Amino acid sequence: MAHIIEITDFRAPELDAYARLTERQLLGRDIHAQPLFIAESPNVILRALDAGYEPQSLLMERRHIEGQARAVVERCQNIPLYTAPLDVLTQLTGYPLTRGVLCAMRRRPLPQPEAILAPARRIAVLENVMNPTNIGAIFRSAAALGMDAVVLTPSCCDPLYRRSVRVSMGTVFQIPWTFLGESCGDWPHPGLERLRDMGFATAAMALRQESLSVDDPRLAAEERLAVVLGSEGDGLSDGTIAQCDYTVRIPMSHGVDSLNVAAASAVAFWQLGRR
């Protein structure tokens, strides 16, 4: 049976995760509390539960308890379920809730890259991608278009930020991922060397005259390939491009000079993820 709690006091500390703590505060909670993230919408929450993430509490409109969130409620017994009408929840959180359902979930320790990349043949590597929307969109494309895992440099946005999770439609829970190193000094060296030690050829997505087309057969022939994508504004750093095995471009037409990193990732994953 769900432990339903009607919200009567906006100041209740149990609601801090939804109303007052920033993403960084959720991630960096004190040593007595495990870090959290917020999953939003029933489908996303169910995917997180399927992936083994542990719920701590729920927040939803009252009408969803027996409605669209019923499957979530049935799988989250014996945790607090905070509820109120939509107008009250909007006042509490400061914005309208997507589908009226939120879940605070416990983070898990991140695996080492070697652990998730051992069985992989095609992976995405993200350098300095800091926009949560782009991160979510890239993860969705990676899961759908043949990537086996995603690794991020330490300066990337956290894939478990609320907006990233929502834009990904929960695919952040379906494809293995981790950070490649713990500080900016871990990339591009020794990060690229770690990938090579695991048998990956590296393909830097960059608009250079000397680059290969994304459909070049040499790329498809690589047994293990890491597709390296750069930040929203500047793209990949010169140092990263110089150290990768290939430089790869997506041919453009109509005078267009580049694609957004999320759009470019979908094209690259479609072409390079095919076996």
Short mmCIF file of C-alpha atoms in Angstrom, two decimals:
data_model
loop_
_atom_site.label_atom_id
_atom_site.label_comp_id
_atom_site.label_asym_id
_atom_site.label_seq_id
_atom_site.Cartn_x
_atom_site.Cartn_y
_atom_site.Cartn_z
CA MET A 1 0.00 0.00 0.00
CA ALA A 2 1.35 3.41 -0.93
CA HIS A 3 2.18 5.74 1.96
CA ILE A 4 0.14 8.76 0.76
CA ILE A 5 0.93 12.11 2.36
CA GLU A 6 -1.17 15.18 1.54
CA ILE A 7 0.99 18.30 1.25
CA THR A 8 -0.02 20.90 3.80
CA ASP A 9 3.30 22.61 4.51
CA PHE A 10 5.47 23.78 1.61
CA ARG A 11 8.40 24.13 4.02
CA ALA A 12 8.55 20.43 4.91
CA PRO A 13 12.18 19.30 4.51
CA GLU A 14 11.01 16.10 2.84
CA LEU A 15 10.05 18.24 -0.16
CA ASP A 16 13.47 19.88 -0.51
CA ALA A 17 14.54 17.49 -3.28
CA TYR A 18 11.65 18.65 -5.46
CA ALA A 19 11.36 22.32 -4.56
CA ARG A 20 14.56 23.77 -3.16
CA LEU A 21 17.69 21.75 -3.91
CA THR A 22 19.58 22.42 -7.13
CA GLU A 23 20.89 19.62 -9.32
CA ARG A 24 24.37 20.12 -7.87
CA GLN A 25 23.00 20.04 -4.33
CA LEU A 26 21.20 16.77 -5.05
CA LEU A 27 24.45 15.33 -6.39
CA GLY A 28 26.62 16.66 -3.57
CA ARG A 29 24.51 15.88 -0.52
CA ASP A 30 26.27 15.41 2.79
CA ILE A 31 28.00 12.17 3.76
CA HIS A 32 24.94 10.95 5.66
CA ALA A 33 22.63 11.00 2.63
CA GLN A 34 23.04 9.21 -0.66
CA PRO A 35 23.03 11.51 -3.72
CA LEU A 36 19.75 11.75 -5.60
CA PHE A 37 18.33 12.60 -9.00
CA ILE A 38 14.79 13.40 -10.09
CA ALA A 39 12.97 11.32 -12.71
CA GLU A 40 9.95 12.93 -14.33
CA SER A 41 6.90 11.31 -15.98
CA PRO A 42 5.58 7.76 -15.48
CA ASN A 43 7.38 6.23 -18.48
CA VAL A 44 10.76 7.63 -17.45
CA ILE A 45 10.28 6.52 -13.85
CA LEU A 46 9.33 3.00 -14.96
CA ARG A 47 12.48 2.77 -17.10
CA ALA A 48 14.58 3.83 -14.11
CA LEU A 49 12.89 1.18 -11.96
CA ASP A 50 13.49 -1.44 -14.67
CA ALA A 51 17.18 -0.48 -14.60
CA GLY A 52 17.33 -1.11 -10.85
CA TYR A 53 17.35 2.44 -9.50
CA GLU A 54 15.88 2.74 -6.02
CA PRO A 55 13.05 5.24 -5.42
CA GLN A 56 13.11 7.36 -2.28
CA SER A 57 9.83 9.28 -2.63
CA LEU A 58 7.16 10.31 -5.15
CA LEU A 59 5.44 13.61 -5.84
CA MET A 60 2.35 13.69 -8.02
CA GLU A 61 -1.07 15.12 -8.65
CA ARG A 62 -3.71 13.35 -6.62
CA ARG A 63 -5.64 12.29 -9.75
CA HIS A 64 -2.64 10.35 -11.09
CA ILE A 65 -2.44 7.93 -8.14
CA GLU A 66 -5.15 5.76 -9.69
CA GLY A 67 -4.57 7.15 -13.17
CA GLN A 68 -1.51 7.32 -15.40
CA ALA A 69 0.90 6.77 -12.48
CA ARG A 70 -0.83 3.66 -11.18
CA ALA A 71 1.90 1.31 -12.42
CA VAL A 72 4.55 3.49 -10.78
CA VAL A 73 2.67 3.57 -7.47
CA GLU A 74 2.23 -0.21 -7.52
CA ARG A 75 6.00 -0.66 -7.91
CA CYS A 76 6.93 1.93 -5.26
CA GLN A 77 5.22 0.56 -2.18
CA ASN A 78 6.26 1.65 1.31
CA ILE A 79 7.89 4.92 0.28
CA PRO A 80 6.37 8.39 0.87
CA LEU A 81 4.01 9.58 -1.86
CA TYR A 82 3.45 13.33 -1.57
CA THR A 83 0.36 14.60 -3.32
CA ALA A 84 -1.73 17.71 -3.99
CA PRO A 85 -3.73 19.28 -6.85
CA LEU A 86 -1.76 20.58 -9.84
CA ASP A 87 -2.02 24.25 -8.84
CA VAL A 88 -0.51 23.47 -5.44
CA LEU A 89 2.33 21.44 -6.97
CA THR A 90 3.06 24.23 -9.43
CA GLN A 91 3.35 26.68 -6.54
CA LEU A 92 5.66 24.26 -4.74
CA THR A 93 8.03 23.50 -7.60
CA GLY A 94 7.78 26.81 -9.43
CA TYR A 95 6.88 25.24 -12.79
CA PRO A 96 4.18 22.95 -14.22
CA LEU A 97 5.05 19.29 -13.83
CA THR A 98 5.47 17.18 -16.96
CA ARG A 99 2.64 14.65 -16.70
CA GLY A 100 2.31 15.56 -13.03
CA VAL A 101 4.65 12.88 -11.61
CA LEU A 102 8.15 13.15 -10.10
CA CYS A 103 10.28 10.57 -8.32
CA ALA A 104 13.38 11.18 -6.21
CA MET A 105 15.73 8.26 -6.83
CA ARG A 106 19.06 7.23 -5.35
CA ARG A 107 22.12 7.47 -7.55
CA ARG A 108 24.43 4.50 -7.95
CA PRO A 109 28.23 4.53 -7.98
CA LEU A 110 29.50 4.99 -11.53
CA PRO A 111 31.35 2.03 -13.07
CA GLN A 112 34.88 2.27 -14.43
CA PRO A 113 34.99 2.72 -18.23
CA GLU A 114 36.77 -0.62 -18.66
CA ALA A 115 33.83 -2.40 -17.01
CA ILE A 116 31.15 -1.13 -19.41
CA LEU A 117 33.31 -1.01 -22.54
CA ALA A 118 34.60 -4.58 -22.41
CA PRO A 119 31.74 -5.99 -24.54
CA ALA A 120 31.26 -2.85 -26.66
CA ARG A 121 32.09 -2.41 -30.34
CA ARG A 122 30.67 1.05 -31.02
CA ILE A 123 30.68 3.80 -28.41
CA ALA A 124 30.02 7.53 -28.20
CA VAL A 125 32.54 9.80 -26.48
CA LEU A 126 31.31 13.27 -25.51
CA GLU A 127 33.81 16.10 -24.94
CA ASN A 128 32.66 19.17 -23.00
CA VAL A 129 28.98 18.82 -23.97
CA MET A 130 27.37 20.96 -21.30
CA ASN A 131 23.76 21.50 -22.40
CA PRO A 132 21.36 19.10 -20.63
CA THR A 133 19.00 19.06 -23.62
CA ASN A 134 21.81 18.02 -25.97
CA ILE A 135 22.99 15.35 -23.54
CA GLY A 136 19.49 13.88 -23.36
CA ALA A 137 19.04 13.95 -27.13
CA ILE A 138 22.44 12.34 -27.74
CA PHE A 139 21.66 9.54 -25.30
CA ARG A 140 18.35 8.88 -27.02
CA SER A 141 20.07 8.65 -30.40
CA ALA A 142 22.89 6.50 -28.99
CA ALA A 143 20.43 4.00 -27.55
CA ALA A 144 18.32 3.89 -30.71
CA LEU A 145 21.04 3.91 -33.37
CA GLY A 146 23.56 1.26 -32.49
CA MET A 147 25.88 2.63 -29.81
CA ASP A 148 26.79 0.15 -27.09
CA ALA A 149 27.83 2.71 -24.47
CA VAL A 150 28.47 6.41 -23.85
CA VAL A 151 31.46 7.88 -22.03
CA LEU A 152 31.74 11.53 -21.10
CA THR A 153 34.71 13.76 -20.30
CA PRO A 154 34.68 15.23 -16.78
CA SER A 155 33.50 18.67 -17.97
CA CYS A 156 30.29 17.31 -19.54
CA CYS A 157 26.85 17.86 -18.08
CA ASP A 158 25.59 15.09 -15.79
CA PRO A 159 23.26 12.74 -17.74
CA LEU A 160 21.08 12.40 -14.63
CA TYR A 161 20.19 16.08 -14.49
CA ARG A 162 16.41 16.32 -14.59
CA ARG A 163 16.19 17.86 -18.06
CA SER A 164 18.70 15.40 -19.52
CA VAL A 165 16.73 12.46 -18.19
CA ARG A 166 13.45 13.89 -19.48
CA VAL A 167 14.75 14.71 -22.99
CA SER A 168 16.35 11.26 -23.24
CA MET A 169 12.95 9.70 -22.48
CA GLY A 170 14.68 7.52 -19.91
CA THR A 171 17.26 6.05 -22.30
CA VAL A 172 19.97 7.20 -19.87
CA PHE A 173 18.84 4.16 -17.89
CA GLN A 174 18.99 1.81 -20.86
CA ILE A 175 22.48 2.36 -22.29
CA PRO A 176 25.65 1.93 -20.18
CA TRP A 177 27.52 5.17 -19.47
CA THR A 178 30.17 6.68 -17.23
CA PHE A 179 32.71 9.48 -17.05
CA LEU A 180 36.19 8.98 -18.51
CA GLY A 181 38.34 10.31 -15.68
CA GLU A 182 37.64 12.56 -12.72
CA SER A 183 39.20 15.91 -13.70
CA CYS A 184 39.77 17.99 -16.82
CA GLY A 185 43.41 16.85 -16.79
CA ASP A 186 42.25 13.32 -17.64
CA TRP A 187 41.27 14.37 -21.20
CA PRO A 188 42.31 14.15 -24.00
CA HIS A 189 45.37 12.45 -22.58
CA PRO A 190 45.31 9.92 -20.88
CA GLY A 191 41.63 9.41 -21.78
CA LEU A 192 42.27 8.63 -25.43
CA GLU A 193 45.08 6.26 -24.45
CA ARG A 194 42.68 4.37 -22.18
CA LEU A 195 40.34 3.91 -25.15
CA ARG A 196 43.18 2.68 -27.35
CA ASP A 197 44.33 0.28 -24.64
CA MET A 198 40.84 -1.21 -24.79
CA GLY A 199 41.18 -1.69 -28.54
CA PHE A 200 39.16 1.27 -29.83
CA ALA A 201 40.04 3.28 -32.90
CA THR A 202 38.96 6.88 -32.35
CA ALA A 203 37.02 8.99 -34.86
CA ALA A 204 36.84 12.74 -34.20
CA MET A 205 33.74 14.34 -35.71
CA ALA A 206 35.10 17.62 -37.12
CA LEU A 207 34.74 19.72 -40.26
CA ARG A 208 38.24 19.55 -41.68
CA GLN A 209 39.25 19.48 -45.33
CA GLU A 210 41.37 16.39 -44.78
CA SER A 211 38.63 14.49 -42.94
CA LEU A 212 36.97 11.28 -44.12
CA SER A 213 33.30 11.19 -45.04
CA VAL A 214 31.18 9.50 -42.37
CA ASP A 215 30.36 6.71 -44.84
CA ASP A 216 34.02 5.88 -45.60
CA PRO A 217 34.39 2.06 -45.59
CA ARG A 218 37.55 2.27 -43.45
CA LEU A 219 35.41 3.36 -40.53
CA ALA A 220 32.91 0.56 -40.94
CA ALA A 221 35.79 -1.93 -41.11
CA GLU A 222 37.06 -1.04 -37.63
CA GLU A 223 36.30 -3.80 -35.14
CA ARG A 224 35.89 -1.32 -32.30
CA LEU A 225 35.21 2.36 -32.92
CA ALA A 226 34.78 5.35 -30.58
CA VAL A 227 32.83 8.25 -32.13
CA VAL A 228 34.10 11.45 -30.47
CA LEU A 229 31.81 14.50 -30.47
CA GLY A 230 32.59 17.99 -29.18
CA SER A 231 30.92 20.89 -27.42
CA GLU A 232 27.97 22.89 -28.71
CA GLY A 233 29.89 26.03 -29.64
CA ASP A 234 33.49 25.14 -30.38
CA GLY A 235 33.30 21.49 -31.36
CA LEU A 236 36.23 19.25 -30.52
CA SER A 237 39.46 20.78 -29.28
CA ASP A 238 42.44 20.83 -31.66
CA GLY A 239 44.35 18.62 -29.23
CA THR A 240 41.65 15.95 -29.31
CA ILE A 241 41.40 16.00 -33.10
CA ALA A 242 45.17 15.69 -33.44
CA GLN A 243 45.28 12.64 -31.17
CA CYS A 244 42.38 10.72 -32.74
CA ASP A 245 42.98 8.06 -35.38
CA TYR A 246 40.48 9.53 -37.85
CA THR A 247 38.90 12.91 -38.48
CA VAL A 248 35.37 12.46 -39.83
CA ARG A 249 32.86 14.87 -41.37
CA ILE A 250 29.22 14.71 -42.32
CA PRO A 251 28.90 16.03 -45.90
CA MET A 252 26.79 19.22 -46.06
CA SER A 253 24.77 20.90 -48.77
CA HIS A 254 23.02 24.25 -49.42
CA GLY A 255 25.89 26.12 -47.82
CA VAL A 256 25.17 24.78 -44.33
CA ASP A 257 28.46 24.64 -42.42
CA SER A 258 27.56 22.40 -39.47
CA LEU A 259 24.87 20.64 -37.44
CA ASN A 260 23.97 20.94 -33.79
CA VAL A 261 25.88 18.29 -31.83
CA ALA A 262 22.70 16.36 -31.06
CA ALA A 263 21.68 16.26 -34.74
CA ALA A 264 25.23 15.37 -35.81
CA SER A 265 25.31 12.55 -33.30
CA ALA A 266 22.16 10.98 -34.77
CA VAL A 267 23.63 11.01 -38.30
CA ALA A 268 26.98 9.63 -37.11
CA PHE A 269 25.43 6.92 -34.96
CA TRP A 270 23.12 5.82 -37.80
CA GLN A 271 25.99 5.43 -40.20
CA LEU A 272 28.73 4.16 -37.89
CA GLY A 273 26.58 2.07 -35.56
CA ARG A 274 25.44 -0.33 -38.24
CA ARG A 275 27.08 -3.76 -38.02
#
